[in-house]
Amino acid sequence: MSDTTVPTHGSPLWIHANTLHLMAAAAWMSILLGIVVECAVLMTRAAAGASPNLVQTIAEFASSVTWAVIVCTGISLGSAAARHRERIMGLMGLLCAPLAWALAKGVQHGTLAMLDAPVDKLGAAVLQVGVLKTVEYTLLALAVAKLIRRQRSTLAQHFLVGLAIGVVFGAAIVGVNIWHAPGRVMPLARLLGLAVNEIVFPIGCVAVLHFISRLNDLATASEPRTAPEPLPSSQVHAGEAAGENHD
């Protein structure tokens, strides 16, 4: 018989009772992460000599926050699972990454259109980057799930996982963007900003997952343990009768 989400006596829940609080915390952390990463991108571009465009900046902030909230909060939901955590986190990464990428691009283009700014057409590069990000955050979710399973995993270990994945897939995503750029040449400011975004964000996302898993462990440890249910009176009398017969 397959497992169900309905808890029975003595079997753990699929999702702990504190899940909504964890998801709210993950959402706020993700919003902050999206803002911080986009600020880092803007500072990198400014250091490279690029002048910020207000409309484009607003659209990119909206896109960054949308992406961060959906992908990090979605994977965090998997980390709150009490059973089959690794599989659920991997599945959430597989499902949330393409959804987050599509919505982030939709929000960015919608914001530009609303502000009467020119909107670039969605080409093959967007689809290819979306596929790369799907693979990236599926692997990231699986790697973080393995770390969470270790009771003594540290923030530094999560940082290294995010850095490694960010460097590998960041290089691939930068390569795709260069390949599709006019003349296969990207402006230095845009290139550096893209590299910072693709490396810093996975590090921040694994940090969010680390803190959410710790909050989940603390909340689970503080939950009161349910006492064993008393036996029905009929079973008690039957047991007493069996004892008398035995005597």
PDB file of C-alpha atoms in Angstrom:
ATOM      1  CA  MET A   1       0.000   0.000   0.000  1.00  0.00           C
ATOM      2  CA  SER A   2       1.324   3.413  -0.890  1.00  0.00           C
ATOM      3  CA  ASP A   3       1.959   6.160   1.667  1.00  0.00           C
ATOM      4  CA  THR A   4      -0.715   8.797   2.124  1.00  0.00           C
ATOM      5  CA  THR A   5      -0.638  12.282   3.522  1.00  0.00           C
ATOM      6  CA  VAL A   6      -3.159  11.363   6.201  1.00  0.00           C
ATOM      7  CA  PRO A   7      -1.243  10.722   9.426  1.00  0.00           C
ATOM      8  CA  THR A   8      -1.912   7.597  11.459  1.00  0.00           C
ATOM      9  CA  HIS A   9      -0.989   6.909  15.064  1.00  0.00           C
ATOM     10  CA  GLY A  10       2.744   6.321  15.375  1.00  0.00           C
ATOM     11  CA  SER A  11       3.632   7.418  11.819  1.00  0.00           C
ATOM     12  CA  PRO A  12       5.299  10.786  11.049  1.00  0.00           C
ATOM     13  CA  LEU A  13       3.555  13.541   9.134  1.00  0.00           C
ATOM     14  CA  TRP A  14       4.612  14.357   5.608  1.00  0.00           C
ATOM     15  CA  ILE A  15       4.705  18.065   6.507  1.00  0.00           C
ATOM     16  CA  HIS A  16       5.128  19.414  10.035  1.00  0.00           C
ATOM     17  CA  ALA A  17       2.476  21.639  11.592  1.00  0.00           C
ATOM     18  CA  ASN A  18       4.780  24.666  11.514  1.00  0.00           C
ATOM     19  CA  THR A  19       5.108  24.633   7.717  1.00  0.00           C
ATOM     20  CA  LEU A  20       3.178  27.862   7.126  1.00  0.00           C
ATOM     21  CA  HIS A  21       5.448  29.763   9.503  1.00  0.00           C
ATOM     22  CA  LEU A  22       8.514  28.346   7.772  1.00  0.00           C
ATOM     23  CA  MET A  23       7.200  29.279   4.345  1.00  0.00           C
ATOM     24  CA  ALA A  24       6.506  32.835   5.514  1.00  0.00           C
ATOM     25  CA  ALA A  25      10.072  33.067   6.822  1.00  0.00           C
ATOM     26  CA  ALA A  26      11.432  31.596   3.578  1.00  0.00           C
ATOM     27  CA  ALA A  27       9.424  34.093   1.513  1.00  0.00           C
ATOM     28  CA  TRP A  28      10.770  37.086   3.440  1.00  0.00           C
ATOM     29  CA  MET A  29      14.331  35.779   3.240  1.00  0.00           C
ATOM     30  CA  SER A  30      13.880  35.199  -0.493  1.00  0.00           C
ATOM     31  CA  ILE A  31      12.572  38.718  -1.057  1.00  0.00           C
ATOM     32  CA  LEU A  32      15.595  40.095   0.779  1.00  0.00           C
ATOM     33  CA  LEU A  33      17.873  37.812  -1.238  1.00  0.00           C
ATOM     34  CA  GLY A  34      16.417  39.020  -4.544  1.00  0.00           C
ATOM     35  CA  ILE A  35      16.927  42.648  -3.534  1.00  0.00           C
ATOM     36  CA  VAL A  36      20.480  42.092  -2.284  1.00  0.00           C
ATOM     37  CA  VAL A  37      21.537  40.180  -5.403  1.00  0.00           C
ATOM     38  CA  GLU A  38      20.093  42.816  -7.715  1.00  0.00           C
ATOM     39  CA  CYS A  39      21.883  45.553  -5.736  1.00  0.00           C
ATOM     40  CA  ALA A  40      25.139  43.619  -6.166  1.00  0.00           C
ATOM     41  CA  VAL A  41      24.493  43.389  -9.910  1.00  0.00           C
ATOM     42  CA  LEU A  42      23.829  47.128 -10.171  1.00  0.00           C
ATOM     43  CA  MET A  43      26.987  47.984  -8.219  1.00  0.00           C
ATOM     44  CA  THR A  44      29.029  45.668 -10.435  1.00  0.00           C
ATOM     45  CA  ARG A  45      27.677  47.316 -13.571  1.00  0.00           C
ATOM     46  CA  ALA A  46      28.323  50.775 -12.134  1.00  0.00           C
ATOM     47  CA  ALA A  47      31.888  49.796 -11.275  1.00  0.00           C
ATOM     48  CA  ALA A  48      32.310  48.703 -14.898  1.00  0.00           C
ATOM     49  CA  GLY A  49      31.163  52.124 -16.086  1.00  0.00           C
ATOM     50  CA  ALA A  50      27.518  51.453 -17.003  1.00  0.00           C
ATOM     51  CA  SER A  51      24.871  54.075 -16.215  1.00  0.00           C
ATOM     52  CA  PRO A  52      21.714  52.630 -14.616  1.00  0.00           C
ATOM     53  CA  ASN A  53      18.428  52.910 -16.470  1.00  0.00           C
ATOM     54  CA  LEU A  54      15.568  53.537 -14.018  1.00  0.00           C
ATOM     55  CA  VAL A  55      12.877  51.652 -15.930  1.00  0.00           C
ATOM     56  CA  GLN A  56      15.138  48.697 -16.649  1.00  0.00           C
ATOM     57  CA  THR A  57      16.259  48.660 -13.012  1.00  0.00           C
ATOM     58  CA  ILE A  58      12.659  48.512 -11.742  1.00  0.00           C
ATOM     59  CA  ALA A  59      11.865  45.649 -14.110  1.00  0.00           C
ATOM     60  CA  GLU A  60      14.986  43.723 -13.083  1.00  0.00           C
ATOM     61  CA  PHE A  61      14.218  44.155  -9.379  1.00  0.00           C
ATOM     62  CA  ALA A  62      10.687  42.834  -9.939  1.00  0.00           C
ATOM     63  CA  SER A  63      12.047  39.888 -11.915  1.00  0.00           C
ATOM     64  CA  SER A  64      14.769  39.089  -9.364  1.00  0.00           C
ATOM     65  CA  VAL A  65      12.360  39.092  -6.417  1.00  0.00           C
ATOM     66  CA  THR A  66       9.833  36.953  -8.306  1.00  0.00           C
ATOM     67  CA  TRP A  67      12.482  34.384  -9.197  1.00  0.00           C
ATOM     68  CA  ALA A  68      13.892  34.303  -5.659  1.00  0.00           C
ATOM     69  CA  VAL A  69      10.557  33.901  -3.896  1.00  0.00           C
ATOM     70  CA  ILE A  70       9.284  31.071  -6.090  1.00  0.00           C
ATOM     71  CA  VAL A  71      12.425  28.975  -6.407  1.00  0.00           C
ATOM     72  CA  CYS A  72      13.807  29.335  -2.866  1.00  0.00           C
ATOM     73  CA  THR A  73      10.454  29.153  -1.096  1.00  0.00           C
ATOM     74  CA  GLY A  74       9.423  26.182  -3.223  1.00  0.00           C
ATOM     75  CA  ILE A  75      12.549  24.209  -2.385  1.00  0.00           C
ATOM     76  CA  SER A  76      12.170  25.253   1.269  1.00  0.00           C
ATOM     77  CA  LEU A  77       8.737  23.637   1.265  1.00  0.00           C
ATOM     78  CA  GLY A  78      10.437  20.371   0.353  1.00  0.00           C
ATOM     79  CA  SER A  79      12.953  20.808   3.204  1.00  0.00           C
ATOM     80  CA  ALA A  80      10.048  20.942   5.665  1.00  0.00           C
ATOM     81  CA  ALA A  81       8.954  17.436   4.674  1.00  0.00           C
ATOM     82  CA  ALA A  82       9.287  14.898   7.457  1.00  0.00           C
ATOM     83  CA  ARG A  83       9.563  11.929   5.078  1.00  0.00           C
ATOM     84  CA  HIS A  84      11.394  11.409   1.780  1.00  0.00           C
ATOM     85  CA  ARG A  85      12.893  14.896   2.152  1.00  0.00           C
ATOM     86  CA  GLU A  86      15.621  14.425  -0.455  1.00  0.00           C
ATOM     87  CA  ARG A  87      13.216  13.266  -3.167  1.00  0.00           C
ATOM     88  CA  ILE A  88      10.679  15.990  -2.410  1.00  0.00           C
ATOM     89  CA  MET A  89      13.321  18.731  -2.427  1.00  0.00           C
ATOM     90  CA  GLY A  90      14.663  17.492  -5.759  1.00  0.00           C
ATOM     91  CA  LEU A  91      11.147  17.395  -7.182  1.00  0.00           C
ATOM     92  CA  MET A  92      10.433  20.920  -5.926  1.00  0.00           C
ATOM     93  CA  GLY A  93      13.628  22.165  -7.570  1.00  0.00           C
ATOM     94  CA  LEU A  94      12.632  20.481 -10.819  1.00  0.00           C
ATOM     95  CA  LEU A  95       9.153  22.008 -10.762  1.00  0.00           C
ATOM     96  CA  CYS A  96       9.820  25.444  -9.258  1.00  0.00           C
ATOM     97  CA  ALA A  97      12.855  26.455 -11.343  1.00  0.00           C
ATOM     98  CA  PRO A  98      11.121  26.527 -14.756  1.00  0.00           C
ATOM     99  CA  LEU A  99       7.993  28.048 -13.199  1.00  0.00           C
ATOM    100  CA  ALA A 100      10.028  30.746 -11.464  1.00  0.00           C
ATOM    101  CA  TRP A 101      12.016  31.467 -14.628  1.00  0.00           C
ATOM    102  CA  ALA A 102       8.878  31.823 -16.747  1.00  0.00           C
ATOM    103  CA  LEU A 103       7.127  34.055 -14.218  1.00  0.00           C
ATOM    104  CA  ALA A 104      10.239  36.159 -13.628  1.00  0.00           C
ATOM    105  CA  LYS A 105      10.558  36.822 -17.356  1.00  0.00           C
ATOM    106  CA  GLY A 106       6.837  37.515 -17.593  1.00  0.00           C
ATOM    107  CA  VAL A 107       7.009  40.005 -14.714  1.00  0.00           C
ATOM    108  CA  GLN A 108      10.046  41.704 -16.227  1.00  0.00           C
ATOM    109  CA  HIS A 109       8.435  42.099 -19.656  1.00  0.00           C
ATOM    110  CA  GLY A 110       5.105  43.102 -18.139  1.00  0.00           C
ATOM    111  CA  THR A 111       6.785  45.799 -16.062  1.00  0.00           C
ATOM    112  CA  LEU A 112       8.623  47.162 -19.085  1.00  0.00           C
ATOM    113  CA  ALA A 113       5.433  47.210 -21.144  1.00  0.00           C
ATOM    114  CA  MET A 114       3.528  48.917 -18.344  1.00  0.00           C
ATOM    115  CA  LEU A 115       6.196  51.628 -18.174  1.00  0.00           C
ATOM    116  CA  ASP A 116       6.147  52.070 -21.984  1.00  0.00           C
ATOM    117  CA  ALA A 117       9.707  50.810 -22.365  1.00  0.00           C
ATOM    118  CA  PRO A 118      10.955  48.691 -25.285  1.00  0.00           C
ATOM    119  CA  VAL A 119      10.624  44.955 -24.674  1.00  0.00           C
ATOM    120  CA  ASP A 120      13.063  42.430 -26.102  1.00  0.00           C
ATOM    121  CA  LYS A 121      11.683  39.367 -27.827  1.00  0.00           C
ATOM    122  CA  LEU A 122      12.021  36.051 -26.040  1.00  0.00           C
ATOM    123  CA  GLY A 123      14.424  33.992 -28.140  1.00  0.00           C
ATOM    124  CA  ALA A 124      16.195  30.657 -27.939  1.00  0.00           C
ATOM    125  CA  ALA A 125      18.587  31.967 -25.280  1.00  0.00           C
ATOM    126  CA  VAL A 126      15.739  32.353 -22.779  1.00  0.00           C
ATOM    127  CA  LEU A 127      14.629  28.745 -23.328  1.00  0.00           C
ATOM    128  CA  GLN A 128      18.181  27.396 -23.102  1.00  0.00           C
ATOM    129  CA  VAL A 129      18.916  29.353 -19.934  1.00  0.00           C
ATOM    130  CA  GLY A 130      15.637  28.089 -18.476  1.00  0.00           C
ATOM    131  CA  VAL A 131      16.703  24.486 -19.111  1.00  0.00           C
ATOM    132  CA  LEU A 132      20.088  25.131 -17.489  1.00  0.00           C
ATOM    133  CA  LYS A 133      18.461  26.709 -14.460  1.00  0.00           C
ATOM    134  CA  THR A 134      16.077  23.775 -14.110  1.00  0.00           C
ATOM    135  CA  VAL A 135      18.983  21.338 -13.994  1.00  0.00           C
ATOM    136  CA  GLU A 136      20.960  23.679 -11.737  1.00  0.00           C
ATOM    137  CA  TYR A 137      18.317  24.070  -9.046  1.00  0.00           C
ATOM    138  CA  THR A 138      17.309  20.420  -9.155  1.00  0.00           C
ATOM    139  CA  LEU A 139      20.914  19.478  -8.400  1.00  0.00           C
ATOM    140  CA  LEU A 140      21.184  22.274  -5.833  1.00  0.00           C
ATOM    141  CA  ALA A 141      18.075  21.016  -4.028  1.00  0.00           C
ATOM    142  CA  LEU A 142      19.380  17.435  -3.984  1.00  0.00           C
ATOM    143  CA  ALA A 143      22.798  18.546  -2.720  1.00  0.00           C
ATOM    144  CA  VAL A 144      21.297  20.673   0.044  1.00  0.00           C
ATOM    145  CA  ALA A 145      18.976  17.811   1.019  1.00  0.00           C
ATOM    146  CA  LYS A 146      22.009  15.576   1.535  1.00  0.00           C
ATOM    147  CA  LEU A 147      23.587  18.253   3.728  1.00  0.00           C
ATOM    148  CA  ILE A 148      20.401  18.725   5.759  1.00  0.00           C
ATOM    149  CA  ARG A 149      20.313  14.990   6.402  1.00  0.00           C
ATOM    150  CA  ARG A 150      23.599  15.410   8.246  1.00  0.00           C
ATOM    151  CA  GLN A 151      22.837  16.795  11.673  1.00  0.00           C
ATOM    152  CA  ARG A 152      26.170  18.636  11.843  1.00  0.00           C
ATOM    153  CA  SER A 153      26.159  20.314   8.430  1.00  0.00           C
ATOM    154  CA  THR A 154      27.373  23.909   8.630  1.00  0.00           C
ATOM    155  CA  LEU A 155      26.630  27.139   6.820  1.00  0.00           C
ATOM    156  CA  ALA A 156      30.152  27.000   5.354  1.00  0.00           C
ATOM    157  CA  GLN A 157      29.390  23.636   3.726  1.00  0.00           C
ATOM    158  CA  HIS A 158      26.198  25.076   2.246  1.00  0.00           C
ATOM    159  CA  PHE A 159      28.209  28.062   1.000  1.00  0.00           C
ATOM    160  CA  LEU A 160      30.655  25.782  -0.818  1.00  0.00           C
ATOM    161  CA  VAL A 161      27.813  23.853  -2.457  1.00  0.00           C
ATOM    162  CA  GLY A 162      26.193  27.075  -3.663  1.00  0.00           C
ATOM    163  CA  LEU A 163      29.519  28.433  -4.877  1.00  0.00           C
ATOM    164  CA  ALA A 164      30.406  25.278  -6.814  1.00  0.00           C
ATOM    165  CA  ILE A 165      27.006  25.043  -8.490  1.00  0.00           C
ATOM    166  CA  GLY A 166      26.955  28.778  -9.170  1.00  0.00           C
ATOM    167  CA  VAL A 167      30.375  28.755 -10.830  1.00  0.00           C
ATOM    168  CA  VAL A 168      29.642  25.730 -13.034  1.00  0.00           C
ATOM    169  CA  PHE A 169      26.183  26.722 -14.197  1.00  0.00           C
ATOM    170  CA  GLY A 170      27.000  30.424 -14.146  1.00  0.00           C
ATOM    171  CA  ALA A 171      29.751  29.791 -16.683  1.00  0.00           C
ATOM    172  CA  ALA A 172      27.328  27.823 -18.845  1.00  0.00           C
ATOM    173  CA  ILE A 173      24.647  30.534 -18.678  1.00  0.00           C
ATOM    174  CA  VAL A 174      27.159  33.276 -19.464  1.00  0.00           C
ATOM    175  CA  GLY A 175      28.350  31.182 -22.403  1.00  0.00           C
ATOM    176  CA  VAL A 176      24.791  30.839 -23.750  1.00  0.00           C
ATOM    177  CA  ASN A 177      24.249  34.600 -23.501  1.00  0.00           C
ATOM    178  CA  ILE A 178      27.525  35.334 -25.291  1.00  0.00           C
ATOM    179  CA  TRP A 179      26.671  32.849 -28.031  1.00  0.00           C
ATOM    180  CA  HIS A 180      23.360  34.584 -28.721  1.00  0.00           C
ATOM    181  CA  ALA A 181      24.696  38.145 -28.362  1.00  0.00           C
ATOM    182  CA  PRO A 182      25.121  40.260 -31.537  1.00  0.00           C
ATOM    183  CA  GLY A 183      28.511  39.414 -32.938  1.00  0.00           C
ATOM    184  CA  ARG A 184      28.903  37.071 -29.930  1.00  0.00           C
ATOM    185  CA  VAL A 185      30.175  39.989 -27.899  1.00  0.00           C
ATOM    186  CA  MET A 186      28.559  41.300 -24.705  1.00  0.00           C
ATOM    187  CA  PRO A 187      29.240  44.687 -23.089  1.00  0.00           C
ATOM    188  CA  LEU A 188      31.630  44.257 -20.166  1.00  0.00           C
ATOM    189  CA  ALA A 189      29.200  45.731 -17.611  1.00  0.00           C
ATOM    190  CA  ARG A 190      26.407  43.380 -18.641  1.00  0.00           C
ATOM    191  CA  LEU A 191      28.767  40.398 -18.691  1.00  0.00           C
ATOM    192  CA  LEU A 192      30.081  41.097 -15.189  1.00  0.00           C
ATOM    193  CA  GLY A 193      26.589  41.765 -13.838  1.00  0.00           C
ATOM    194  CA  LEU A 194      25.325  38.482 -15.259  1.00  0.00           C
ATOM    195  CA  ALA A 195      28.269  36.582 -13.761  1.00  0.00           C
ATOM    196  CA  VAL A 196      27.677  38.116 -10.326  1.00  0.00           C
ATOM    197  CA  ASN A 197      23.977  37.271 -10.471  1.00  0.00           C
ATOM    198  CA  GLU A 198      24.548  33.649 -11.482  1.00  0.00           C
ATOM    199  CA  ILE A 199      27.204  33.032  -8.827  1.00  0.00           C
ATOM    200  CA  VAL A 200      25.836  34.993  -5.875  1.00  0.00           C
ATOM    201  CA  PHE A 201      22.217  33.889  -6.099  1.00  0.00           C
ATOM    202  CA  PRO A 202      22.798  30.124  -5.608  1.00  0.00           C
ATOM    203  CA  ILE A 203      24.959  30.928  -2.575  1.00  0.00           C
ATOM    204  CA  GLY A 204      22.179  33.050  -1.113  1.00  0.00           C
ATOM    205  CA  CYS A 205      19.551  30.431  -1.903  1.00  0.00           C
ATOM    206  CA  VAL A 206      21.414  27.639  -0.096  1.00  0.00           C
ATOM    207  CA  ALA A 207      21.851  30.004   2.864  1.00  0.00           C
ATOM    208  CA  VAL A 208      18.059  30.486   2.960  1.00  0.00           C
ATOM    209  CA  LEU A 209      17.569  26.708   2.805  1.00  0.00           C
ATOM    210  CA  HIS A 210      20.101  26.219   5.615  1.00  0.00           C
ATOM    211  CA  PHE A 211      18.343  28.651   7.946  1.00  0.00           C
ATOM    212  CA  ILE A 212      14.901  27.275   7.122  1.00  0.00           C
ATOM    213  CA  SER A 213      16.050  23.716   7.846  1.00  0.00           C
ATOM    214  CA  ARG A 214      17.463  24.852  11.197  1.00  0.00           C
ATOM    215  CA  LEU A 215      14.204  26.623  12.058  1.00  0.00           C
ATOM    216  CA  ASN A 216      12.325  23.484  11.072  1.00  0.00           C
ATOM    217  CA  ASP A 217      14.520  21.309  13.302  1.00  0.00           C
ATOM    218  CA  LEU A 218      14.058  23.671  16.261  1.00  0.00           C
ATOM    219  CA  ALA A 219      10.300  23.807  15.795  1.00  0.00           C
ATOM    220  CA  THR A 220      10.067  20.030  15.450  1.00  0.00           C
ATOM    221  CA  ALA A 221      12.155  19.486  18.586  1.00  0.00           C
ATOM    222  CA  SER A 222       9.899  21.819  20.579  1.00  0.00           C
ATOM    223  CA  GLU A 223       6.669  20.109  19.509  1.00  0.00           C
ATOM    224  CA  PRO A 224       5.011  18.221  22.400  1.00  0.00           C
ATOM    225  CA  ARG A 225       5.064  14.481  21.996  1.00  0.00           C
ATOM    226  CA  THR A 226       1.633  12.902  21.942  1.00  0.00           C
ATOM    227  CA  ALA A 227       0.941  10.385  24.677  1.00  0.00           C
ATOM    228  CA  PRO A 228      -0.061   6.820  23.655  1.00  0.00           C
ATOM    229  CA  GLU A 229      -3.788   6.456  23.162  1.00  0.00           C
ATOM    230  CA  PRO A 230      -5.505   4.408  25.907  1.00  0.00           C
ATOM    231  CA  LEU A 231      -6.790   1.011  24.917  1.00  0.00           C
ATOM    232  CA  PRO A 232     -10.555   0.603  24.531  1.00  0.00           C
ATOM    233  CA  SER A 233     -12.270  -0.751  27.634  1.00  0.00           C
ATOM    234  CA  SER A 234     -13.257  -3.921  25.774  1.00  0.00           C
ATOM    235  CA  GLN A 235      -9.593  -4.718  25.102  1.00  0.00           C
ATOM    236  CA  VAL A 236      -8.695  -3.983  28.731  1.00  0.00           C
ATOM    237  CA  HIS A 237     -11.385  -6.364  30.025  1.00  0.00           C
ATOM    238  CA  ALA A 238     -10.310  -8.982  27.507  1.00  0.00           C
ATOM    239  CA  GLY A 239      -6.735  -8.709  28.710  1.00  0.00           C
ATOM    240  CA  GLU A 240      -7.807  -9.046  32.357  1.00  0.00           C
ATOM    241  CA  ALA A 241      -9.898 -12.082  31.538  1.00  0.00           C
ATOM    242  CA  ALA A 242      -6.982 -13.675  29.713  1.00  0.00           C
ATOM    243  CA  GLY A 243      -4.812 -13.086  32.753  1.00  0.00           C
ATOM    244  CA  GLU A 244      -7.340 -14.711  35.085  1.00  0.00           C
ATOM    245  CA  ASN A 245      -7.643 -17.751  32.817  1.00  0.00           C
ATOM    246  CA  HIS A 246      -3.886 -17.993  32.726  1.00  0.00           C
ATOM    247  CA  ASP A 247      -3.793 -17.994  36.523  1.00  0.00           C
TER     248      ASP A 247
END
